[in-house]
mmCIF file of C-alpha atoms in Angstrom:
data_model
loop_
_atom_site.group_PDB
_atom_site.id
_atom_site.type_symbol
_atom_site.label_atom_id
_atom_site.label_comp_id
_atom_site.label_asym_id
_atom_site.label_seq_id
_atom_site.Cartn_x
_atom_site.Cartn_y
_atom_site.Cartn_z
ATOM 1 C CA MET A 23 -19.270 -1.398 13.437
ATOM 2 C CA LEU A 24 -15.715 -0.775 12.544
ATOM 3 C CA LEU A 25 -14.579 0.875 9.219
ATOM 4 C CA VAL A 26 -11.015 -0.179 8.326
ATOM 5 C CA VAL A 27 -9.733 2.030 5.458
ATOM 6 C CA THR A 28 -6.195 1.751 4.282
ATOM 7 C CA TYR A 29 -3.998 4.306 2.361
ATOM 8 C CA SER A 30 -1.047 2.332 1.268
ATOM 9 C CA ARG A 31 -0.282 -0.893 -0.641
ATOM 10 C CA ALA A 32 1.254 -2.753 1.868
ATOM 11 C CA ALA A 33 -1.657 -1.972 4.287
ATOM 12 C CA ARG A 34 -4.015 -2.926 1.942
ATOM 13 C CA ARG A 35 -2.507 -6.132 1.470
ATOM 14 C CA THR A 36 -2.298 -6.860 5.364
ATOM 15 C CA LEU A 37 -6.215 -5.946 5.289
ATOM 16 C CA ARG A 38 -6.967 -8.415 2.730
ATOM 17 C CA ASN A 39 -5.030 -10.999 4.631
ATOM 18 C CA VAL A 40 -6.959 -10.411 7.742
ATOM 19 C CA CYS A 41 -10.297 -10.242 5.919
ATOM 20 C CA SER A 42 -9.679 -13.990 4.303
ATOM 21 C CA ALA A 43 -8.308 -15.104 7.893
ATOM 22 C CA HIS A 44 -11.076 -13.876 9.985
ATOM 23 C CA GLU A 45 -14.178 -13.854 7.754
ATOM 24 C CA GLU A 46 -16.480 -14.599 10.752
ATOM 25 C CA SER A 47 -15.702 -10.813 11.776
ATOM 26 C CA VAL A 48 -16.051 -9.111 8.371
ATOM 27 C CA VAL A 49 -19.635 -7.575 7.723
ATOM 28 C CA ARG A 50 -18.471 -6.452 4.085
ATOM 29 C CA GLN A 51 -15.238 -5.965 2.339
ATOM 30 C CA PHE A 52 -14.568 -3.406 -0.456
ATOM 31 C CA GLY A 53 -11.120 -3.049 -2.181
ATOM 32 C CA ARG A 54 -8.946 -1.155 0.263
ATOM 33 C CA ALA A 55 -11.750 -0.685 2.856
ATOM 34 C CA ALA A 56 -13.682 -2.985 5.454
ATOM 35 C CA MET A 57 -16.266 -3.301 7.852
ATOM 36 C CA PHE A 58 -15.779 -5.278 11.067
ATOM 37 C CA GLU A 59 -18.275 -6.555 13.461
ATOM 38 C CA ALA A 60 -18.074 -4.015 16.573
ATOM 39 C CA THR A 61 -16.478 -6.456 19.077
ATOM 40 C CA GLU A 62 -13.006 -6.643 20.862
ATOM 41 C CA LEU A 63 -11.813 -8.972 18.344
ATOM 42 C CA SER A 64 -12.236 -6.883 15.613
ATOM 43 C CA ALA A 65 -10.584 -3.765 17.164
ATOM 44 C CA PHE A 66 -7.732 -5.801 17.972
ATOM 45 C CA HIS A 67 -7.299 -6.650 14.572
ATOM 46 C CA ALA A 68 -7.994 -3.132 13.625
ATOM 47 C CA LEU A 69 -5.565 -1.829 16.052
ATOM 48 C CA ARG A 70 -2.866 -4.474 15.187
ATOM 49 C CA MET A 71 -3.027 -3.205 11.638
ATOM 50 C CA GLN A 72 -2.664 0.641 12.533
ATOM 51 C CA GLU A 73 0.491 -0.312 14.795
ATOM 52 C CA LYS A 74 1.956 -1.775 11.801
ATOM 53 C CA HIS A 75 0.912 0.800 9.191
ATOM 54 C CA GLY A 76 0.480 3.850 11.127
ATOM 55 C CA LEU A 77 -1.389 6.957 9.675
ATOM 56 C CA ASP A 78 -1.751 4.291 6.335
ATOM 57 C CA VAL A 79 -4.775 2.540 8.478
ATOM 58 C CA GLU A 80 -7.759 4.593 9.530
ATOM 59 C CA ILE A 81 -10.257 3.081 11.907
ATOM 60 C CA ASP A 82 -13.437 4.599 12.269
ATOM 61 C CA ARG A 83 -16.959 3.499 14.118
ATOM 62 C CA VAL A 84 -19.982 3.332 12.009
ATOM 63 C CA GLU A 85 -23.544 2.764 12.926
ATOM 64 C CA ARG A 86 -25.928 0.608 10.728
ATOM 65 C CA PHE A 87 -28.614 3.111 8.944
ATOM 66 C CA GLU A 88 -32.040 2.925 10.142
ATOM 67 C CA PRO A 89 -34.564 4.641 7.858
ATOM 68 C CA ALA A 90 -36.797 5.330 10.812
ATOM 69 C CA SER A 91 -34.318 7.491 12.314
ATOM 70 C CA VAL A 92 -35.040 9.814 9.521
ATOM 71 C CA PRO A 93 -37.739 12.323 9.857
ATOM 72 C CA GLU A 94 -41.003 11.507 7.856
ATOM 73 C CA SER A 95 -40.652 14.349 5.682
ATOM 74 C CA VAL A 96 -37.216 13.388 4.474
ATOM 75 C CA ARG A 97 -38.175 9.900 3.620
ATOM 76 C CA GLU A 98 -41.286 11.013 1.612
ATOM 77 C CA ALA A 99 -39.327 13.356 -0.007
ATOM 78 C CA ALA A 100 -36.853 10.988 -1.224
ATOM 79 C CA THR A 101 -39.449 8.455 -2.344
ATOM 80 C CA ALA A 102 -41.602 11.324 -4.111
ATOM 81 C CA TYR A 103 -38.458 12.937 -5.783
ATOM 82 C CA GLU A 104 -37.452 9.723 -7.317
ATOM 83 C CA ASN A 105 -41.002 8.819 -8.587
ATOM 84 C CA ARG A 106 -41.185 12.220 -10.297
ATOM 85 C CA ASP A 107 -42.567 13.045 -13.763
ATOM 86 C CA THR A 108 -39.920 15.170 -14.945
ATOM 87 C CA PRO A 109 -36.497 13.679 -14.831
ATOM 88 C CA SER A 110 -34.748 16.612 -15.277
ATOM 89 C CA LEU A 111 -36.529 18.721 -12.876
ATOM 90 C CA PRO A 112 -33.717 19.748 -10.085
ATOM 91 C CA TYR A 113 -34.776 18.951 -6.682
ATOM 92 C CA ARG A 114 -35.024 22.174 -5.193
ATOM 93 C CA GLN A 115 -37.730 23.292 -7.841
ATOM 94 C CA PHE A 116 -39.450 20.015 -7.105
ATOM 95 C CA ALA A 117 -39.645 20.869 -3.518
ATOM 96 C CA SER A 118 -40.474 24.590 -3.764
ATOM 97 C CA GLY A 119 -43.710 23.608 -5.179
ATOM 98 C CA ARG A 120 -44.824 21.193 -2.946
ATOM 99 C CA ASP A 121 -44.684 20.473 0.887
ATOM 100 C CA HIS A 122 -40.849 19.018 1.032
ATOM 101 C CA PRO A 123 -38.059 20.175 2.866
ATOM 102 C CA ASP A 124 -35.713 22.245 0.813
ATOM 103 C CA PRO A 125 -31.951 21.162 0.795
ATOM 104 C CA ALA A 126 -30.563 23.968 3.014
ATOM 105 C CA SER A 127 -32.814 23.181 5.543
ATOM 106 C CA MET A 128 -31.742 19.587 5.843
ATOM 107 C CA ARG A 129 -28.282 20.629 5.332
ATOM 108 C CA GLY A 130 -27.982 22.052 8.757
ATOM 109 C CA GLU A 131 -29.981 19.476 10.486
ATOM 110 C CA PRO A 132 -28.055 16.742 12.386
ATOM 111 C CA LEU A 133 -29.432 13.232 12.062
ATOM 112 C CA GLU A 134 -30.924 11.831 15.497
ATOM 113 C CA MET B 8 31.102 -10.359 -27.701
ATOM 114 C CA GLY B 9 33.467 -11.342 -25.160
ATOM 115 C CA SER B 10 33.050 -11.001 -21.793
ATOM 116 C CA GLU B 11 34.894 -8.743 -19.474
ATOM 117 C CA VAL B 12 37.650 -10.371 -16.909
ATOM 118 C CA VAL B 13 36.309 -11.128 -13.346
ATOM 119 C CA ARG B 14 38.574 -11.400 -10.601
ATOM 120 C CA ILE B 15 37.792 -13.514 -7.316
ATOM 121 C CA GLU B 16 39.468 -14.261 -4.271
ATOM 122 C CA LEU B 17 38.469 -16.567 -1.737
ATOM 123 C CA ASP B 18 39.269 -16.459 1.994
ATOM 124 C CA ASP B 19 40.975 -19.963 2.251
ATOM 125 C CA GLU B 20 43.923 -18.999 0.369
ATOM 126 C CA ARG B 21 45.592 -16.239 -1.049
ATOM 127 C CA SER B 22 45.311 -17.196 -4.566
ATOM 128 C CA GLN B 23 43.501 -14.814 -6.999
ATOM 129 C CA LEU B 24 41.585 -16.612 -9.782
ATOM 130 C CA SER B 25 40.875 -14.382 -12.658
ATOM 131 C CA GLY B 26 39.196 -14.888 -16.497
ATOM 132 C CA THR B 27 35.501 -15.282 -17.571
ATOM 133 C CA VAL B 28 35.071 -19.211 -16.867
ATOM 134 C CA PHE B 29 35.471 -20.583 -13.450
ATOM 135 C CA ASP B 30 35.060 -24.204 -12.520
ATOM 136 C CA LEU B 31 35.347 -24.483 -8.585
ATOM 137 C CA ARG B 32 33.585 -27.740 -8.068
ATOM 138 C CA GLU B 33 36.966 -28.992 -6.547
ATOM 139 C CA ARG B 34 37.045 -26.416 -3.990
ATOM 140 C CA THR B 35 34.774 -25.612 -1.116
ATOM 141 C CA VAL B 36 33.168 -22.363 -1.804
ATOM 142 C CA ASP B 37 29.998 -21.267 0.015
ATOM 143 C CA ARG B 38 27.469 -20.038 -2.732
ATOM 144 C CA THR B 39 25.777 -17.362 -0.709
ATOM 145 C CA SER B 40 29.177 -15.588 0.402
ATOM 146 C CA LEU B 41 30.005 -15.851 -3.623
ATOM 147 C CA VAL B 42 26.676 -14.761 -4.435
ATOM 148 C CA ALA B 43 27.342 -11.781 -1.943
ATOM 149 C CA ALA B 44 30.655 -10.700 -3.110
ATOM 150 C CA ILE B 45 29.180 -10.411 -7.011
ATOM 151 C CA ARG B 46 26.706 -8.047 -5.645
ATOM 152 C CA ASP B 47 29.030 -6.148 -3.907
ATOM 153 C CA GLU B 48 27.494 -7.190 -0.340
ATOM 154 C CA ASP B 49 29.196 -8.078 2.903
ATOM 155 C CA SER B 50 31.212 -11.292 2.230
ATOM 156 C CA PRO B 51 34.545 -12.854 3.137
ATOM 157 C CA TYR B 52 35.280 -13.367 -0.683
ATOM 158 C CA THR B 53 36.161 -10.652 -3.143
ATOM 159 C CA VAL B 54 34.716 -10.487 -6.708
ATOM 160 C CA GLU B 55 35.855 -7.551 -8.957
ATOM 161 C CA CYS B 56 33.245 -7.603 -11.595
ATOM 162 C CA VAL B 57 30.595 -5.407 -13.396
ATOM 163 C CA THR B 58 28.030 -4.372 -10.909
ATOM 164 C CA PRO B 59 24.984 -6.990 -11.448
ATOM 165 C CA GLY B 60 21.754 -5.478 -12.797
ATOM 166 C CA PRO B 61 18.245 -6.542 -11.839
ATOM 167 C CA VAL B 62 18.046 -9.381 -14.428
ATOM 168 C CA HIS B 63 21.210 -10.814 -12.234
ATOM 169 C CA ASP B 64 18.960 -10.695 -8.984
ATOM 170 C CA ARG B 65 16.537 -13.256 -10.580
ATOM 171 C CA VAL B 66 18.502 -15.574 -12.717
ATOM 172 C CA GLY B 67 22.367 -14.731 -11.660
ATOM 173 C CA ILE B 68 22.520 -17.789 -9.521
ATOM 174 C CA ILE B 69 20.942 -21.340 -10.795
ATOM 175 C CA THR B 70 20.390 -23.873 -8.744
ATOM 176 C CA ALA B 71 18.144 -26.929 -8.907
ATOM 177 C CA SER B 72 15.770 -25.643 -6.248
ATOM 178 C CA MET B 73 15.268 -22.206 -7.209
ATOM 179 C CA GLY B 74 12.087 -20.491 -7.538
ATOM 180 C CA LEU B 75 11.467 -17.811 -10.661
ATOM 181 C CA ASN B 76 8.740 -16.099 -12.137
ATOM 182 C CA SER B 77 10.002 -16.379 -15.827
ATOM 183 C CA ARG B 78 7.716 -13.551 -17.319
ATOM 184 C CA THR B 79 8.916 -10.919 -14.712
ATOM 185 C CA ALA B 80 12.669 -12.034 -15.333
ATOM 186 C CA LEU B 81 12.245 -12.125 -19.126
ATOM 187 C CA ALA B 82 11.204 -8.662 -19.296
ATOM 188 C CA ALA B 83 14.502 -7.710 -16.803
ATOM 189 C CA ALA B 84 16.343 -9.417 -19.323
ATOM 190 C CA GLY B 85 14.780 -7.394 -22.051
ATOM 191 C CA ARG B 86 15.859 -4.308 -19.826
ATOM 192 C CA SER B 87 19.315 -5.450 -19.766
ATOM 193 C CA ARG B 88 19.295 -5.378 -23.656
ATOM 194 C CA GLY B 89 18.309 -1.818 -23.397
ATOM 195 C CA LEU B 90 14.969 -2.474 -24.847
ATOM 196 C CA GLU B 91 12.321 0.163 -24.119
ATOM 197 C CA THR B 92 8.536 0.183 -24.373
ATOM 198 C CA GLN B 93 5.851 2.736 -25.206
ATOM 199 C CA TYR B 94 5.072 2.901 -21.467
ATOM 200 C CA ASP B 95 8.410 3.999 -20.170
ATOM 201 C CA ASP B 96 7.608 7.653 -20.505
ATOM 202 C CA ARG B 97 4.555 7.089 -18.418
ATOM 203 C CA ILE B 98 6.668 5.204 -15.819
ATOM 204 C CA ASP B 99 9.070 7.971 -15.509
ATOM 205 C CA ARG B 100 6.689 10.526 -15.249
ATOM 206 C CA LEU B 101 4.418 8.690 -12.513
ATOM 207 C CA ALA B 102 7.773 7.648 -10.571
ATOM 208 C CA GLY B 103 8.627 11.148 -10.473
ATOM 209 C CA GLU B 104 5.160 12.383 -9.271
ATOM 210 C CA LEU B 105 5.251 9.701 -6.685
ATOM 211 C CA ASP B 106 8.562 10.681 -5.683
ATOM 212 C CA ASP B 107 7.619 14.466 -4.855
ATOM 213 C CA LEU B 108 4.572 13.486 -3.185
ATOM 214 C CA THR B 109 6.347 10.979 -0.892
ATOM 215 C CA ALA B 110 8.464 13.727 -0.045
ATOM 216 C CA ALA B 111 5.601 15.407 1.348
ATOM 217 C CA ILE B 112 4.158 12.889 3.356
ATOM 218 C CA ASP B 113 5.326 12.343 7.156
ATOM 219 C CA ASP B 114 4.053 10.085 9.716
ATOM 220 C CA GLU B 115 3.443 12.466 12.681
ATOM 221 C CA ARG B 116 0.416 11.087 14.450
ATOM 222 C CA GLU B 117 -1.818 13.742 16.585
ATOM 223 C CA PRO B 118 -2.757 12.863 20.146
ATOM 224 C CA PRO B 119 -5.617 10.489 19.754
ATOM 225 C CA SER B 120 -8.632 12.403 20.945
ATOM 226 C CA GLY B 121 -10.641 15.053 22.633
ATOM 227 C CA PRO B 122 -13.334 14.901 25.246
ATOM 228 C CA PRO B 123 -16.323 13.055 24.653
ATOM 229 C CA PRO B 124 -19.057 15.186 22.896
ATOM 230 C CA THR B 125 -21.736 14.249 25.596
ATOM 231 C CA ALA B 126 -19.159 15.827 28.330
ATOM 232 C CA VAL B 127 -19.275 19.030 26.709
ATOM 233 C CA ALA B 128 -23.057 18.813 26.380
ATOM 234 C CA ARG B 129 -23.598 18.054 29.779
ATOM 235 C CA LEU B 130 -21.578 20.921 31.226
ATOM 236 C CA ARG B 131 -23.325 23.414 28.848
ATOM 237 C CA GLU B 132 -26.537 22.166 30.084
ATOM 238 C CA ARG B 133 -25.307 22.447 33.740
ATOM 239 C CA THR B 134 -24.493 26.316 32.829
ATOM 240 C CA ALA B 135 -28.069 27.006 31.489
ATOM 241 C CA GLU B 136 -29.416 25.064 34.637
ATOM 242 C CA LEU B 137 -27.124 27.234 37.321
ATOM 243 C CA ARG B 138 -28.240 30.581 35.533
ATOM 244 C CA GLY B 139 -32.028 29.377 35.949
ATOM 245 C CA GLN B 140 -31.457 28.668 39.545
ATOM 246 C CA ILE B 141 -29.701 32.060 40.104
ATOM 247 C CA GLU B 142 -32.765 34.113 38.282
ATOM 248 C CA ALA B 143 -35.226 32.112 40.354
ATOM 249 C CA LEU B 144 -32.928 33.194 43.647
ATOM 250 C CA GLU B 145 -32.622 36.613 42.899
ATOM 251 C CA ALA B 146 -36.494 37.036 42.175
ATOM 252 C CA THR B 147 -36.926 35.929 45.771
ATOM 253 C CA GLY B 148 -34.240 38.207 46.846
ATOM 254 C CA ALA B 149 -32.390 35.246 48.312
ATOM 255 C CA ASP B 150 -28.233 34.908 48.440
ATOM 256 C CA VAL B 151 -26.887 33.998 45.173
ATOM 257 C CA THR B 152 -23.104 33.744 46.132
ATOM 258 C CA ASP B 153 -22.531 30.289 46.369
ATOM 259 C CA ALA B 154 -24.933 29.647 43.115
ATOM 260 C CA ARG B 155 -22.512 32.380 41.355
ATOM 261 C CA ALA B 156 -19.429 30.615 42.494
ATOM 262 C CA ARG B 157 -20.646 27.111 41.174
ATOM 263 C CA LEU B 158 -21.446 28.599 37.496
ATOM 264 C CA ARG B 159 -18.380 30.286 37.553
ATOM 265 C CA GLU B 160 -16.348 27.027 38.229
ATOM 266 C CA THR B 161 -18.966 24.918 35.907
ATOM 267 C CA ALA B 162 -18.336 27.793 33.290
ATOM 268 C CA ALA B 163 -14.664 27.647 33.573
ATOM 269 C CA ARG B 164 -14.704 23.827 33.128
ATOM 270 C CA ARG B 165 -16.876 23.743 30.016
ATOM 271 C CA SER B 166 -14.490 26.471 28.326
ATOM 272 C CA GLU B 167 -11.396 24.149 29.114
ATOM 273 C CA LEU B 168 -13.406 21.382 27.474
ATOM 274 C CA GLU B 169 -14.659 23.422 24.615
ATOM 275 C CA THR B 170 -10.767 24.358 23.805
ATOM 276 C CA LYS B 171 -9.679 20.783 24.244
ATOM 277 C CA ARG B 172 -12.299 19.799 21.380
ATOM 278 C CA ILE B 173 -11.724 22.409 19.079
ATOM 279 C CA ALA B 174 -8.191 21.268 19.344
ATOM 280 C CA ALA B 175 -8.993 17.725 18.788
ATOM 281 C CA GLU B 176 -11.141 18.777 15.787
ATOM 282 C CA GLN B 177 -8.347 20.686 14.310
ATOM 283 C CA SER B 178 -5.842 17.743 14.886
ATOM 284 C CA ARG B 179 -8.416 15.734 13.135
ATOM 285 C CA GLU B 180 -8.628 17.931 10.250
ATOM 286 C CA ARG B 181 -4.728 17.867 9.875
ATOM 287 C CA THR B 182 -5.008 13.822 9.830
ATOM 288 C CA ARG B 183 -7.522 14.053 7.324
ATOM 289 C CA GLU B 184 -5.478 16.194 5.155
ATOM 290 C CA ARG B 185 -2.389 13.452 5.953
ATOM 291 C CA ARG B 186 -4.498 10.674 4.788
ATOM 292 C CA ASP B 187 -5.556 12.706 1.615
ATOM 293 C CA ARG B 188 -1.905 12.804 0.394
ATOM 294 C CA ARG B 189 -1.900 9.280 1.376
ATOM 295 C CA GLU B 190 -4.871 8.465 -1.054
ATOM 296 C CA ARG B 191 -3.137 10.017 -4.156
ATOM 297 C CA ARG B 192 -0.224 8.302 -3.291
ATOM 298 C CA LEU B 193 -1.898 4.964 -3.505
ATOM 299 C CA ARG B 194 -3.517 5.965 -6.407
ATOM 300 C CA LEU B 195 -0.425 7.018 -8.096
ATOM 301 C CA GLU B 196 1.393 3.609 -6.986
ATOM 302 C CA ASP B 197 -1.564 1.921 -8.466
ATOM 303 C CA ARG B 198 -1.323 3.659 -11.723
ATOM 304 C CA LEU B 199 2.714 3.075 -11.615
ATOM 305 C CA ALA B 200 2.059 -0.741 -11.060
ATOM 306 C CA ASN B 201 -0.208 -0.880 -13.923
ATOM 307 C CA ALA B 202 2.140 1.261 -16.390
ATOM 308 C CA ARG B 203 4.970 -1.389 -15.132
ATOM 309 C CA ARG B 204 2.787 -4.491 -15.778
ATOM 310 C CA ASP B 205 2.127 -3.338 -19.246
ATOM 311 C CA ALA B 206 5.551 -2.767 -19.887
ATOM 312 C CA ARG B 207 6.500 -6.068 -18.734
ATOM 313 C CA ALA B 208 3.843 -7.743 -20.864
ATOM 314 C CA ALA B 209 5.276 -5.560 -24.131
ATOM 315 C CA LEU B 210 8.834 -7.022 -23.144
ATOM 316 C CA VAL B 211 7.651 -10.473 -22.678
ATOM 317 C CA ALA B 212 5.776 -10.274 -26.256
ATOM 318 C CA ARG B 213 8.635 -9.160 -27.934
ATOM 319 C CA LEU B 214 11.157 -11.754 -26.436
ATOM 320 C CA ARG B 215 8.643 -14.873 -26.455
ATOM 321 C CA GLU B 216 10.020 -16.204 -29.387
ATOM 322 C CA GLU B 217 13.785 -16.075 -28.501
ATOM 323 C CA TYR B 218 13.007 -17.268 -25.319
ATOM 324 C CA ALA B 219 10.850 -20.237 -26.485
ATOM 325 C CA ARG B 220 13.792 -21.289 -28.721
ATOM 326 C CA ALA B 221 16.163 -20.889 -25.897
ATOM 327 C CA VAL B 222 14.143 -23.306 -23.748
ATOM 328 C CA SER B 223 13.564 -26.096 -26.600
ATOM 329 C CA ALA B 224 17.663 -25.634 -26.925
ATOM 330 C CA ILE B 225 18.008 -26.994 -23.462
ATOM 331 C CA VAL B 226 14.900 -29.413 -23.166
ATOM 332 C CA PRO B 227 13.958 -30.369 -27.031
ATOM 333 C CA GLU B 228 10.283 -31.771 -25.831
ATOM 334 C CA ALA B 229 9.512 -28.770 -23.910
ATOM 335 C CA GLY B 230 5.994 -27.854 -23.918
ATOM 336 C CA GLU B 231 4.700 -24.276 -22.916
ATOM 337 C CA PRO B 232 8.040 -22.328 -22.369
ATOM 338 C CA PHE B 233 6.865 -20.253 -19.225
ATOM 339 C CA GLU B 234 5.769 -23.318 -17.746
ATOM 340 C CA ALA B 235 9.237 -25.155 -17.905
ATOM 341 C CA PRO B 236 11.243 -25.671 -14.694
ATOM 342 C CA ALA B 237 12.540 -22.700 -12.871
ATOM 343 C CA PRO B 238 16.529 -23.744 -13.792
ATOM 344 C CA THR B 239 15.736 -24.302 -17.156
ATOM 345 C CA ALA B 240 13.719 -21.138 -17.807
ATOM 346 C CA ALA B 241 16.686 -19.226 -15.738
ATOM 347 C CA LEU B 242 18.987 -20.374 -18.297
ATOM 348 C CA ALA B 243 17.031 -19.554 -20.920
ATOM 349 C CA VAL B 244 16.570 -15.814 -19.578
ATOM 350 C CA CYS B 245 20.328 -15.577 -19.016
ATOM 351 C CA ARG B 246 20.850 -16.571 -22.734
ATOM 352 C CA VAL B 247 18.158 -13.900 -23.835
ATOM 353 C CA ALA B 248 19.709 -11.091 -21.375
ATOM 354 C CA ARG B 249 23.111 -9.108 -21.624
ATOM 355 C CA ILE B 250 24.842 -10.413 -18.157
ATOM 356 C CA ARG B 251 28.346 -9.248 -17.776
ATOM 357 C CA ALA B 252 28.593 -10.016 -13.926
ATOM 358 C CA PRO B 253 29.254 -13.900 -13.410
ATOM 359 C CA VAL B 254 26.361 -16.239 -13.527
ATOM 360 C CA VAL B 255 26.826 -18.897 -10.683
ATOM 361 C CA LEU B 256 25.826 -22.368 -11.949
ATOM 362 C CA ALA B 257 25.018 -25.301 -9.679
ATOM 363 C CA VAL B 258 23.132 -27.322 -12.138
ATOM 364 C CA ASP B 259 24.602 -29.532 -14.943
ATOM 365 C CA HIS B 260 23.312 -28.566 -18.117
ATOM 366 C CA PHE B 261 26.408 -28.317 -20.308
ATOM 367 C CA GLU B 262 28.993 -30.561 -21.311
ATOM 368 C CA THR B 263 31.626 -28.199 -20.062
ATOM 369 C CA VAL B 264 31.828 -25.006 -18.168
ATOM 370 C CA GLU B 265 33.188 -23.203 -21.243
ATOM 371 C CA ASP B 266 30.277 -24.572 -23.303
ATOM 372 C CA GLY B 267 28.094 -22.911 -20.736
ATOM 373 C CA ALA B 268 29.843 -19.690 -20.866
ATOM 374 C CA ASP B 269 29.479 -19.610 -24.477
ATOM 375 C CA TRP B 270 26.035 -20.298 -24.957
ATOM 376 C CA LEU B 271 24.970 -18.068 -21.935
ATOM 377 C CA ASP B 272 27.313 -15.383 -23.322
ATOM 378 C CA ALA B 273 28.323 -14.301 -19.740
ATOM 379 C CA PRO B 274 30.945 -15.155 -17.212
ATOM 380 C CA VAL B 275 30.319 -18.482 -15.752
ATOM 381 C CA VAL B 276 31.107 -19.737 -11.846
ATOM 382 C CA ARG B 277 30.340 -23.238 -11.851
ATOM 383 C CA LEU B 278 30.287 -24.571 -8.033
#
């Protein structure tokens, strides 16, 4: 998908106009940003906005998140931590007593 | 009160008109050119008068087909009388911060992108592969001259791509910083717009009664004063405002042009 983020009032106005005129291409709109389907038409609209507003329009390509692409140990850790008995327990401590990955090791691991 | 004397010089004759009330219905006068001359813009006419303020931009020319945001105009009328609000310090401060930040913003665009990450990775793999081959060849005592040459070439290409990749990363970082400043600017602009909106609302609340009285003086059976037709609302705003540049009237609301000038307490040109 294409993520378009705006950085000025004028660019934000243009984005809103484009979104309402081309609803079929919009996956989701958030205030001054919007996600478009990854089509040539979306790219055309995004590039037009950038042509008009320069650096006030940022275009990024983002992927849909698939939980299955995350190692099982990480998914299990998230589930277990959110279901912990002691709400005040920091994750680092929670993980050390059990078989869960510690934050430092996860930080260095890029996602697939 | 008494308005300052206004001097008007039209292109078609050398005669100069002066005074505070002008009835030009008998003459051929181009409205756009007259308004331009009042606002000191390019025009075949010349008008000597007090420089019009923001309220004149909104209600300085009154025609049957005009549009008007009467609340915004009424707030401008309040400003023309020197009224202040509790939000003004905040507006000044935010506007100052915004000016400083805007001065630090540049539009320089970085070169679009570096080599695709896969290209660098492929060359890295290829280098490792060639090293493996050389070791294997050396173990059998075979000639490794060609293999070494290929390795050198691959390594050179890889380092070239790496350099480009690092440059691209740095340029992305600079672009991110430029956008950080823009993000702060956008937040400031939004806060400033909110403060201005609050100030407008405060001014409107303060002048609402006075404005409503002016509207009902023009149209006695008027309902909600902010829903009055634009020319009526504009006349009422003019009356509330302190206007010293001539108001151009292209509607019939007064018995005489003098009546209009008296009621509006402003110089008037009737077209």
